[in-house]
Short mmCIF file of C-alpha atoms and ligand atoms in Angstrom, two decimals:
data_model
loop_
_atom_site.label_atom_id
_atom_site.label_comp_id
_atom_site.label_asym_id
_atom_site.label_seq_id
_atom_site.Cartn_x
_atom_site.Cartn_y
_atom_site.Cartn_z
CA UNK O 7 31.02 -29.25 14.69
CA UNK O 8 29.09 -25.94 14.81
CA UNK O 9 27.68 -23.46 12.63
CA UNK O 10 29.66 -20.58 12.19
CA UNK O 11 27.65 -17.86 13.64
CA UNK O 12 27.25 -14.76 10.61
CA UNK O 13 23.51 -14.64 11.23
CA UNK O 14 21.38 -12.51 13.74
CA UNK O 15 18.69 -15.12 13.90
CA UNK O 16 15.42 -14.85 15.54
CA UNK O 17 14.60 -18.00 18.03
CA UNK O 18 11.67 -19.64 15.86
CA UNK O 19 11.76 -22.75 13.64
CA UNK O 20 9.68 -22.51 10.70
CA UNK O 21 8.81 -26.08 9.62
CA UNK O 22 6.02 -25.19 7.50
CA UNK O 23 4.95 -22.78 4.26
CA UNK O 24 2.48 -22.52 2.20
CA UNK O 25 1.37 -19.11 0.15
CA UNK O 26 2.21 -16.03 2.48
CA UNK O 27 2.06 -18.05 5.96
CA UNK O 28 4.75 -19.90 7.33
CA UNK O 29 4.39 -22.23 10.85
CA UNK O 30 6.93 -22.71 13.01
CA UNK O 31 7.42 -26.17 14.94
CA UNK O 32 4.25 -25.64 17.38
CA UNK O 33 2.05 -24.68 14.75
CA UNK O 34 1.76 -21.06 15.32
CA UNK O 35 1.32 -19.41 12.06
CA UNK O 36 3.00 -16.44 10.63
CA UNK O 37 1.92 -13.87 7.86
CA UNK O 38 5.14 -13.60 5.83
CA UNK O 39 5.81 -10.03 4.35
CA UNK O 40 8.94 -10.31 4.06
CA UNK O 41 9.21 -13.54 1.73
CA UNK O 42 12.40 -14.71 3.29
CA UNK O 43 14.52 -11.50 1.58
CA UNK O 44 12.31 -10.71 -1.42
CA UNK O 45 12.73 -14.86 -2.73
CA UNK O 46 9.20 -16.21 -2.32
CA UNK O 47 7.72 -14.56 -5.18
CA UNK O 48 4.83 -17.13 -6.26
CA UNK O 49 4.25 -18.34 -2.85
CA UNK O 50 5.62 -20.96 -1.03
CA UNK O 51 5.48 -24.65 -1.72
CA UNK O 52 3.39 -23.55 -5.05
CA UNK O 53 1.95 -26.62 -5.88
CA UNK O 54 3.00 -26.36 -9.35
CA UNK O 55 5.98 -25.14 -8.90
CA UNK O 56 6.38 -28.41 -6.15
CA UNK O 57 5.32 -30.89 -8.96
CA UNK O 58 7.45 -29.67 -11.16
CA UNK O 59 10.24 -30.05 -9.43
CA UNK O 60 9.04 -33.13 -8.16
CA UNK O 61 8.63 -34.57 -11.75
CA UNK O 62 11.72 -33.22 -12.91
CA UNK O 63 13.75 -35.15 -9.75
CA UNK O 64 12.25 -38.60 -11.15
CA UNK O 65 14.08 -37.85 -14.58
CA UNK O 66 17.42 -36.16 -13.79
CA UNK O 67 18.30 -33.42 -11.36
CA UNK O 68 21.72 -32.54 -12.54
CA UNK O 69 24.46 -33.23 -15.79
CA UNK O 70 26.69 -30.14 -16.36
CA UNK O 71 27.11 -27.93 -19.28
CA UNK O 72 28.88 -29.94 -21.28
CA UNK O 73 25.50 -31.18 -22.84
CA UNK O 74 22.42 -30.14 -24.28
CA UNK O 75 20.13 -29.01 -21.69
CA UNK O 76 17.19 -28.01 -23.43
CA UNK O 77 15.52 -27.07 -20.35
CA UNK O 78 17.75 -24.14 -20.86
CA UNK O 79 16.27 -22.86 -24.06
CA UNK O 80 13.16 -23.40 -22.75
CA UNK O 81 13.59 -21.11 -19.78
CA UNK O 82 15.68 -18.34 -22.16
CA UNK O 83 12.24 -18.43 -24.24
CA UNK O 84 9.55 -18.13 -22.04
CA UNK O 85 12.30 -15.59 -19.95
CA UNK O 86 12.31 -13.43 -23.19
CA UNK O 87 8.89 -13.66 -23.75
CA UNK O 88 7.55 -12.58 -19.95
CA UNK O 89 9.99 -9.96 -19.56
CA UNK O 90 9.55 -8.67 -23.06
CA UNK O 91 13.33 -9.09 -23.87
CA UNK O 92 12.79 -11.91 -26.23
CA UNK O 93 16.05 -10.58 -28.25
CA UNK O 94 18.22 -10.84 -25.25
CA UNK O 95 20.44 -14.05 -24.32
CA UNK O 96 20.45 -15.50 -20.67
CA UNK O 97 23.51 -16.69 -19.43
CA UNK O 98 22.38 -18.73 -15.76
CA UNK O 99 24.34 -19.20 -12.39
CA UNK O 100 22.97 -19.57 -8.62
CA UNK O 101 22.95 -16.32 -7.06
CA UNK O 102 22.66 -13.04 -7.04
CA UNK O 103 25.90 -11.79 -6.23
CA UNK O 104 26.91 -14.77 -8.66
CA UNK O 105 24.89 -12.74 -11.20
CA UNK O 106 26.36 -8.95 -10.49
CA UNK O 107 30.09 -10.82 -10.45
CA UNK O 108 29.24 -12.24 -13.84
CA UNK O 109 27.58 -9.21 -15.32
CA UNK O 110 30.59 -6.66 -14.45
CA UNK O 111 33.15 -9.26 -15.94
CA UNK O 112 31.61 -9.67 -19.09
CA UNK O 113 31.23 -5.90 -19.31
CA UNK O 114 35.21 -5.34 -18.96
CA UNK O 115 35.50 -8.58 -21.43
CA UNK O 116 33.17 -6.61 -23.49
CA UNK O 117 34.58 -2.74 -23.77
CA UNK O 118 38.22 -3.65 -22.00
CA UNK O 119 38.04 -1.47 -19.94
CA UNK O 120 38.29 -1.49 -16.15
CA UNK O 121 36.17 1.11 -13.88
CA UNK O 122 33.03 0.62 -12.68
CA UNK O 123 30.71 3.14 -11.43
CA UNK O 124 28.02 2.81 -8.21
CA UNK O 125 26.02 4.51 -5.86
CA UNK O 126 25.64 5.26 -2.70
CA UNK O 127 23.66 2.82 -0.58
CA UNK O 128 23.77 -0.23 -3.13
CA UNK O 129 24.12 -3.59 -2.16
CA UNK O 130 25.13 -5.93 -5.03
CA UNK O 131 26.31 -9.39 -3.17
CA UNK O 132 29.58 -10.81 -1.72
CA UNK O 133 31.60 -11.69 -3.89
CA UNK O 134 35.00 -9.90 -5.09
CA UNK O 135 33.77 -7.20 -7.72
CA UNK O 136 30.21 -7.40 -5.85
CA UNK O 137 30.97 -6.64 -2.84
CA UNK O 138 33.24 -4.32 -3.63
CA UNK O 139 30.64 -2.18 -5.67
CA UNK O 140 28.84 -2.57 -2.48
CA UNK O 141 28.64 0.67 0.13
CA UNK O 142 29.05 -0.85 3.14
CA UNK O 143 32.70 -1.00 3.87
CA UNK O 144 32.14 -3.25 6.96
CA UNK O 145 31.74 -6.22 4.34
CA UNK O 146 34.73 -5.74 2.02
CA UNK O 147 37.29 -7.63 3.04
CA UNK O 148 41.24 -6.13 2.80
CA UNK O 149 41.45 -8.86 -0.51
CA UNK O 150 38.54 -7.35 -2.13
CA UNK O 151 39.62 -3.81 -2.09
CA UNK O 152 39.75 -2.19 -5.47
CA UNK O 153 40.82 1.08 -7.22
CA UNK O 154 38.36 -0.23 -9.80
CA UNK O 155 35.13 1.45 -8.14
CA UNK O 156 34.11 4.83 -8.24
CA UNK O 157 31.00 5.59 -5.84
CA UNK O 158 28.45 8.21 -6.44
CA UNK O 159 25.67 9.50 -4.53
CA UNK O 160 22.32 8.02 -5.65
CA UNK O 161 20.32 9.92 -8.25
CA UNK O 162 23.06 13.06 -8.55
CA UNK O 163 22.32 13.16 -12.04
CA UNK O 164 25.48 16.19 -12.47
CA UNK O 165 27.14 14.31 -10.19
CA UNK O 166 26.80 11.42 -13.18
CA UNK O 167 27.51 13.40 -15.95
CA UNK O 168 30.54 15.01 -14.42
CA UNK O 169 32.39 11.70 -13.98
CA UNK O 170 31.91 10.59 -17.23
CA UNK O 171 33.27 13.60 -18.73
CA UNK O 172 36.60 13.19 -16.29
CA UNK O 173 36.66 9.24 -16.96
CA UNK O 174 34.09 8.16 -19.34
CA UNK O 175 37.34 6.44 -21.41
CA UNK O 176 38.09 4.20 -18.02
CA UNK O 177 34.32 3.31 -17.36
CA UNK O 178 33.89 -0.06 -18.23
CA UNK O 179 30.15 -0.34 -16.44
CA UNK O 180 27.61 1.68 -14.59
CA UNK O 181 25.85 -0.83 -11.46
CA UNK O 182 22.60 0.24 -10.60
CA UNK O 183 19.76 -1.24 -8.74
CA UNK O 184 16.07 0.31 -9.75
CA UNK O 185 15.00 0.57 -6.53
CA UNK O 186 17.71 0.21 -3.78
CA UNK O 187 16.37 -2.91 -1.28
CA UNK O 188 19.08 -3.47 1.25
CA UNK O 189 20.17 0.51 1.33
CA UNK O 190 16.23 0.87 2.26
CA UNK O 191 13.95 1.05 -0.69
CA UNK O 192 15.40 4.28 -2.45
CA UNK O 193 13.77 5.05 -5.71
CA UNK O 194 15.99 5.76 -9.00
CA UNK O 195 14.30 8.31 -10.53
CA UNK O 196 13.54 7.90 -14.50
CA UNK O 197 15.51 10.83 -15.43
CA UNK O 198 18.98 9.42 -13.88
CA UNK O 199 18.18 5.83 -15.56
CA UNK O 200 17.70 7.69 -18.63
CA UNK O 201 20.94 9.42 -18.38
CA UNK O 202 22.92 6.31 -17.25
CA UNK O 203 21.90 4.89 -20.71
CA UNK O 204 22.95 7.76 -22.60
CA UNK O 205 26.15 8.34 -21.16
CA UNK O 206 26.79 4.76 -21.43
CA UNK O 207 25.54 4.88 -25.23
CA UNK O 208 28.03 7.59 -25.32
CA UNK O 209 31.14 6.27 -23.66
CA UNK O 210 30.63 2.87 -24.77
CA UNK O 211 29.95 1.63 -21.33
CA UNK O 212 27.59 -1.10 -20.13
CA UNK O 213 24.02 -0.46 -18.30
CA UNK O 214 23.87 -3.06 -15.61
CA UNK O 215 20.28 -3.20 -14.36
CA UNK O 216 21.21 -5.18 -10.82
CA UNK O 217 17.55 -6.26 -10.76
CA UNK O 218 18.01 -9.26 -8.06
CA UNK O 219 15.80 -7.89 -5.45
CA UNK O 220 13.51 -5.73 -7.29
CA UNK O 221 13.03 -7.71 -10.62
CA UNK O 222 11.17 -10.36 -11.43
CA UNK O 223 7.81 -8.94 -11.17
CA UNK O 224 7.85 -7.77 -7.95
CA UNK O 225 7.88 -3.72 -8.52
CA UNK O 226 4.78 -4.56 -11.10
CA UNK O 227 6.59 -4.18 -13.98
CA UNK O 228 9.49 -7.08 -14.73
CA UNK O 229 12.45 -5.42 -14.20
CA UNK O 230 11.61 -2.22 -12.04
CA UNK O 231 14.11 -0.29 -14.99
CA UNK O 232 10.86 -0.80 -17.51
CA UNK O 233 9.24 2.01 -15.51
CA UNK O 234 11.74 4.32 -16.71
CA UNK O 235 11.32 3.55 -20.78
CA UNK O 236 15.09 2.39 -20.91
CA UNK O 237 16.54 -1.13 -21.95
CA UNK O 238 19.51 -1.63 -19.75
CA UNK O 239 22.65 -3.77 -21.34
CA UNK O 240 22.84 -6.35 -18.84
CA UNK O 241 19.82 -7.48 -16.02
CA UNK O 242 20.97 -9.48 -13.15
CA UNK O 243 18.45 -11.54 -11.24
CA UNK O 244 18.07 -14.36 -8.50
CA UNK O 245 15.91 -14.23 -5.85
CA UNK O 246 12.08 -14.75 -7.21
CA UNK O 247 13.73 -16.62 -10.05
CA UNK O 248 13.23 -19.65 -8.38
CA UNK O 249 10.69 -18.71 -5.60
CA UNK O 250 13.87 -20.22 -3.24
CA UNK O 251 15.37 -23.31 -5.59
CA UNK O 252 18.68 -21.36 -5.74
CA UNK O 253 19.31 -20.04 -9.17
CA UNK O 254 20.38 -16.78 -10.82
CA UNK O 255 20.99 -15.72 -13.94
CA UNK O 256 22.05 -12.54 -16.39
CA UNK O 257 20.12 -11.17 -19.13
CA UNK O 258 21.90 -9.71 -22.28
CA UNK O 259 21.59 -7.28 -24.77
CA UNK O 260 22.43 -8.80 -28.04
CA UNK O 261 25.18 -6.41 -29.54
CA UNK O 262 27.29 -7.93 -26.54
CA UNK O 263 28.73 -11.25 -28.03
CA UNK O 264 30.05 -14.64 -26.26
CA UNK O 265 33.53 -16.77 -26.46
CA UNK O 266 33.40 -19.85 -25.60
CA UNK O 267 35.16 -20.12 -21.99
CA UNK O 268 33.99 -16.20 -21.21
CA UNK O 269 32.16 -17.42 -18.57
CA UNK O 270 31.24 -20.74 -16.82
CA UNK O 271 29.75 -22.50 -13.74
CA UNK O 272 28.80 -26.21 -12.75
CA UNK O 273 26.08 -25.75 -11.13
CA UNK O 274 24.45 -23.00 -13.08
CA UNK O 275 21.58 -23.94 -15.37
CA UNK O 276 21.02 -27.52 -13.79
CA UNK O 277 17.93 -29.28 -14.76
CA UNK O 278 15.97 -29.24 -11.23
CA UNK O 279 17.08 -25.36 -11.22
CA UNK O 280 15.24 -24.92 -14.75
CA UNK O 281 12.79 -26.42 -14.02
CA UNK O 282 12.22 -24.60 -11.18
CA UNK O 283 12.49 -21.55 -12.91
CA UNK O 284 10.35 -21.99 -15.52
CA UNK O 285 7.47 -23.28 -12.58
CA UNK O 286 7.80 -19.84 -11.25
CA UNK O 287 7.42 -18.16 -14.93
CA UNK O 288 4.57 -20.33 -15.63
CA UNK O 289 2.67 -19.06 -12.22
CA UNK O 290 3.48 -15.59 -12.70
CA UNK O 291 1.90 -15.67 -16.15
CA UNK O 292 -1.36 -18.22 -15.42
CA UNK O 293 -2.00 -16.25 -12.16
CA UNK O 294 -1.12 -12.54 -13.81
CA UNK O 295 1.33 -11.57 -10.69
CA UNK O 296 3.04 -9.23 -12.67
CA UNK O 297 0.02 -7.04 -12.54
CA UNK O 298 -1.69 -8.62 -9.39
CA UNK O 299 2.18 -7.47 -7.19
CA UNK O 300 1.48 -3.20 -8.87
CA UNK O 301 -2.64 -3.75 -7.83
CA UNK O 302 -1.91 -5.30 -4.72
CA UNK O 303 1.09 -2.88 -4.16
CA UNK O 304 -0.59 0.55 -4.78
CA UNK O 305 -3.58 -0.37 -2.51
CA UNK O 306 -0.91 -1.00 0.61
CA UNK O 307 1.10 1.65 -0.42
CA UNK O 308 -2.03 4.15 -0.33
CA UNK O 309 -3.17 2.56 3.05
CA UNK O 310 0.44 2.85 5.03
CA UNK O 311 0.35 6.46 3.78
CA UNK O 312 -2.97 7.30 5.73
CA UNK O 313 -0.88 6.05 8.94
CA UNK O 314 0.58 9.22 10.62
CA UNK O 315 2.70 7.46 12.69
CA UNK O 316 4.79 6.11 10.35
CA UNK O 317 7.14 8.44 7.84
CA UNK O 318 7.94 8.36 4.05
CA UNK O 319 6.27 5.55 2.59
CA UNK O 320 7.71 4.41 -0.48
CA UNK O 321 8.18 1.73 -3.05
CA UNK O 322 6.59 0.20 -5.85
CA UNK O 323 4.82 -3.13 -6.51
CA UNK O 324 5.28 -5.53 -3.70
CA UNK O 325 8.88 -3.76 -2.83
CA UNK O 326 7.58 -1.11 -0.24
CA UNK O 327 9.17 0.81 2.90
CA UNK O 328 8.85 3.07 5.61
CA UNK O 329 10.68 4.77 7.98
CA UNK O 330 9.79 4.00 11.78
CA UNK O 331 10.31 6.63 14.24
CA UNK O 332 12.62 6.60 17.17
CA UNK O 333 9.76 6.00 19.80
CA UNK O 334 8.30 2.84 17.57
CA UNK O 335 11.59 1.82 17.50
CA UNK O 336 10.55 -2.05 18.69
CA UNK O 337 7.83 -2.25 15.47
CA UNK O 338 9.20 -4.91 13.26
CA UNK O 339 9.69 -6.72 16.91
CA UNK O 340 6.18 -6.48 17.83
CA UNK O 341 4.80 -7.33 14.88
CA UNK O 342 7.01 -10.36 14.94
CA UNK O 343 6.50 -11.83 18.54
CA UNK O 344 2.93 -10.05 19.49
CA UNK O 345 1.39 -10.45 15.76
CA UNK O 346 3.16 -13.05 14.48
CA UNK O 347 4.16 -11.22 11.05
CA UNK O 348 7.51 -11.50 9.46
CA UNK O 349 8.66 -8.09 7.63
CA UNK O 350 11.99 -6.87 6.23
CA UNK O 351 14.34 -4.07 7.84
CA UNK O 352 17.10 -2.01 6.67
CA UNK O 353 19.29 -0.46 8.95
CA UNK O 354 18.92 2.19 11.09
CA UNK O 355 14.82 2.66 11.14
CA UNK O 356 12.78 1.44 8.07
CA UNK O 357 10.75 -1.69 7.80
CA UNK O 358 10.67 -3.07 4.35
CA UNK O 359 7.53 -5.19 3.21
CA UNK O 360 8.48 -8.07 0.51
CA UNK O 361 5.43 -10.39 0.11
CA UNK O 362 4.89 -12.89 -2.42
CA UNK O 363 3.61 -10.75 -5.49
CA UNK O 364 0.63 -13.72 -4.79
CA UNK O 365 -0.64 -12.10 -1.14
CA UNK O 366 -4.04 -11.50 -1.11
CA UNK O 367 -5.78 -8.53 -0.10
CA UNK O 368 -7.39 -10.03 2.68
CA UNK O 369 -3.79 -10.94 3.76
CA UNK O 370 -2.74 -7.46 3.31
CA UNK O 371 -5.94 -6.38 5.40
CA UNK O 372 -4.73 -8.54 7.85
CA UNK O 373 -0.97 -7.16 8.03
CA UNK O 374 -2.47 -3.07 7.90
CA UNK O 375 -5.01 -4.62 11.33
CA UNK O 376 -2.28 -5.61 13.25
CA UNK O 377 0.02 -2.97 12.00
CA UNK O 378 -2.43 -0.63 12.91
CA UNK O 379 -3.16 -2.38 16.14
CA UNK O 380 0.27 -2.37 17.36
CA UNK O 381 1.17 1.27 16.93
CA UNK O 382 -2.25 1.86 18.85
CA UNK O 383 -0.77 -0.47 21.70
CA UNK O 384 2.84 1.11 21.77
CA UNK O 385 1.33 4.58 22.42
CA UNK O 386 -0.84 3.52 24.62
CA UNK O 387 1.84 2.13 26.14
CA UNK O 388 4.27 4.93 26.02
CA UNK O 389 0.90 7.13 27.36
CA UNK O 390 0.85 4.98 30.51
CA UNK O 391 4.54 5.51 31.23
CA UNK O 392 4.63 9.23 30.87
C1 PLP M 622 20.11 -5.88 -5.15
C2 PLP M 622 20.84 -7.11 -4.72
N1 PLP M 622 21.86 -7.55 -5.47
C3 PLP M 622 22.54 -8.67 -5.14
C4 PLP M 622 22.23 -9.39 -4.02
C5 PLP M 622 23.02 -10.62 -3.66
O1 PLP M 622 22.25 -11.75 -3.87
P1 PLP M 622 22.68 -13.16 -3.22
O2 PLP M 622 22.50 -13.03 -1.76
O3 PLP M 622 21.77 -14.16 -3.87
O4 PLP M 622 24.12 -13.39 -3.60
C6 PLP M 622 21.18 -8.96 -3.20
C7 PLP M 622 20.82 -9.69 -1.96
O5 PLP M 622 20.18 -9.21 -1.07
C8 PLP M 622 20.47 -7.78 -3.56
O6 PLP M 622 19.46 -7.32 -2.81
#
């Protein structure tokens, strides 16, 4: 049998991790800004977060949820009590797009009602209702078509307003990521969250906070939403959840009240995925990432501006990008096979920088050196062949 080929991979074999380096099977090591799509979030192979596991596979790694887990209430508390939404309830799964499906369910099981509003350039996952709040059309399959979804351009706040006042009775949920990651790192300004929550206030809809890529930390606030002053109705997470143990999970506001059978998932909220979970909670708060992923983030954010070559440099925390012009078009390449640096891309031109909210700064030094070095070489380069 063979694998069936969805990925563009690159030819290397990583075989190793440990922090923000990664080795492939000769030994070469690689600086990893890119933290394998915005998962590694306390570094990889943490050894706590490794024990942890490790102890927690010696007692039981799995029993579904038809029993008390109280791993669970564990992780719910010290959840609450790191992202400051100690009054919320967590309901757990195993990915993100797991996570978004969940979160605009329960929001139509919540208000009945059926539309769902999104933006332009959001990515939300791949399943049904994610996927199809997703704008990329080449990923919805005929199946997951929907009359449900009604997209609107990122940030329009009168764009907003004017669809609520034509279907605010319809609109069962608003999607929104706080900063866009796979449409390119695209800000949401504070005014438009602010105005998402009072329309939904309004029209008795539900704030979904998709927070899977830029939550957790990694923006330097927990959910990059906080920045704006608003408490969204629903966060969705996954990716530095579990710093790679697959897990995912839903945050919600407590007017919004369960059933038994509402939701539901086998795998979701396993004991070696908790425990997981709360390993990477436990880091974030002994080594202060949180605040270590803004300090860490404005001083590479402030150095990548002072780069002419390179155009609108943006982001937040650890979840930065920049747009690559057409004659460094082989950047992310270079820096791959010449420097040996992993980063992030989003279609057509920018490079997107997700480290481990633990990267040092000599780490970032490193990255801005051979950024810096490569650029110099390209021109050169392109010098020579003019
Ligand atoms: C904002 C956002 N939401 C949802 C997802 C889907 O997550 P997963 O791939 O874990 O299903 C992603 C993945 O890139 C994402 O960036």
């Amino acid at each position: 049998m063979k694998l069936f080929d969805v990925y563009p991979v690159n030819n290397i074999t990583i075989t190793k991790a440990q922090g923000s380096y990664v080795w492939d099977e000769n030994g070469v090591q690689y600086l990893d800004m890119y933290g394998g799509h915005a998962v590694i979030s306390i570094g990889h192979t943490h050894p706590h977060w490794v024990k942890r596991i490790e102890d927690q596979l010696e007692k039981i790694a799995f029993y579904s949820n038809s029993i008390n887990i109280p791993l669970q209430v564990e992780l719910a508390e010290k959840l609450g009590k790191v992202s400051g939404k100690e009054d919320y309830q967590l309901f757990l799964c195993n990915s993100g797009a797991e996570a978004n499906e969940n979160a605009l369910k329960l929001a139509s099981f919540h208000n009945g009602k059926k539309k769902i509003v999104a933006f332009s350039k959001s990515f939300h996952g791949r399943t049904s209702l994610a996927v199809a709040a997703t704008d990329n059309k080449n990923i919805v399959a005929p199946v997951n078509e929907t009359d449900n979804i009604i997209f609107l351009p990122f940030n329009d706040e009168a764009a907003l307003q004017e669809c609520f006042e034509k279907n605010g009775k319809q609109i069962s949920s608003v999607i929104v990521e706080g900063i866009q990651g796979v449409g390119g790192i695209n800000i949401a300004n504070d005014s438009f969250l602010k105005l998402i929550r009072t329309l939904c206030d309004k029209y008795n809809a539900v704030y979904i906070a998709d927070s899977v890529q830029c939550g957790y930390g990694r923006s330097g606030q927990f959910f990059s939403h906080d920045y704006a002053g608003v408490n969204a109705d629903v966060y969705t997470m996954a990716k530095g959840m579990g710093n790679g143990f697959p897990i995912g999970g839903i945050l919600i506001a407590p007017h919004i009240k369960p059933k038994h059978g509402m939701l539901g998932t086998t795998f979701g909220g396993n004991h070696l995925a908790c425990a997981a979970a709360l390993a990477v909670l436990e880091v974030i708060e002994e080594e202060n990432l949180i605040s270590m992923a803004k300090q860490r983030g404005m001083y590479l954010i402030n150095k990548l501006k002072s780069i002419d070559a390179i155009k609108n440099v943006r982001g937040k925390g650890l979840m930065i990008g920049f747009d690559v012009p057409e004659e460094l078009k082989d950047l992310k390449k270079k820096l791959l096979f010449d420097h040996f640096i992993f980063t992030g891309e989003a279609k057509p031109n920018v490079i997107r920088l997700l480290p481990s909210l633990a990267i040092t700064r000599k780490q970032v030094d490193e990255f801005l050196d051979a950024l810096n070095d490569t650029i110099a070489a390209m021109k050169e380069e392109q010098k020579v062949e003019a």
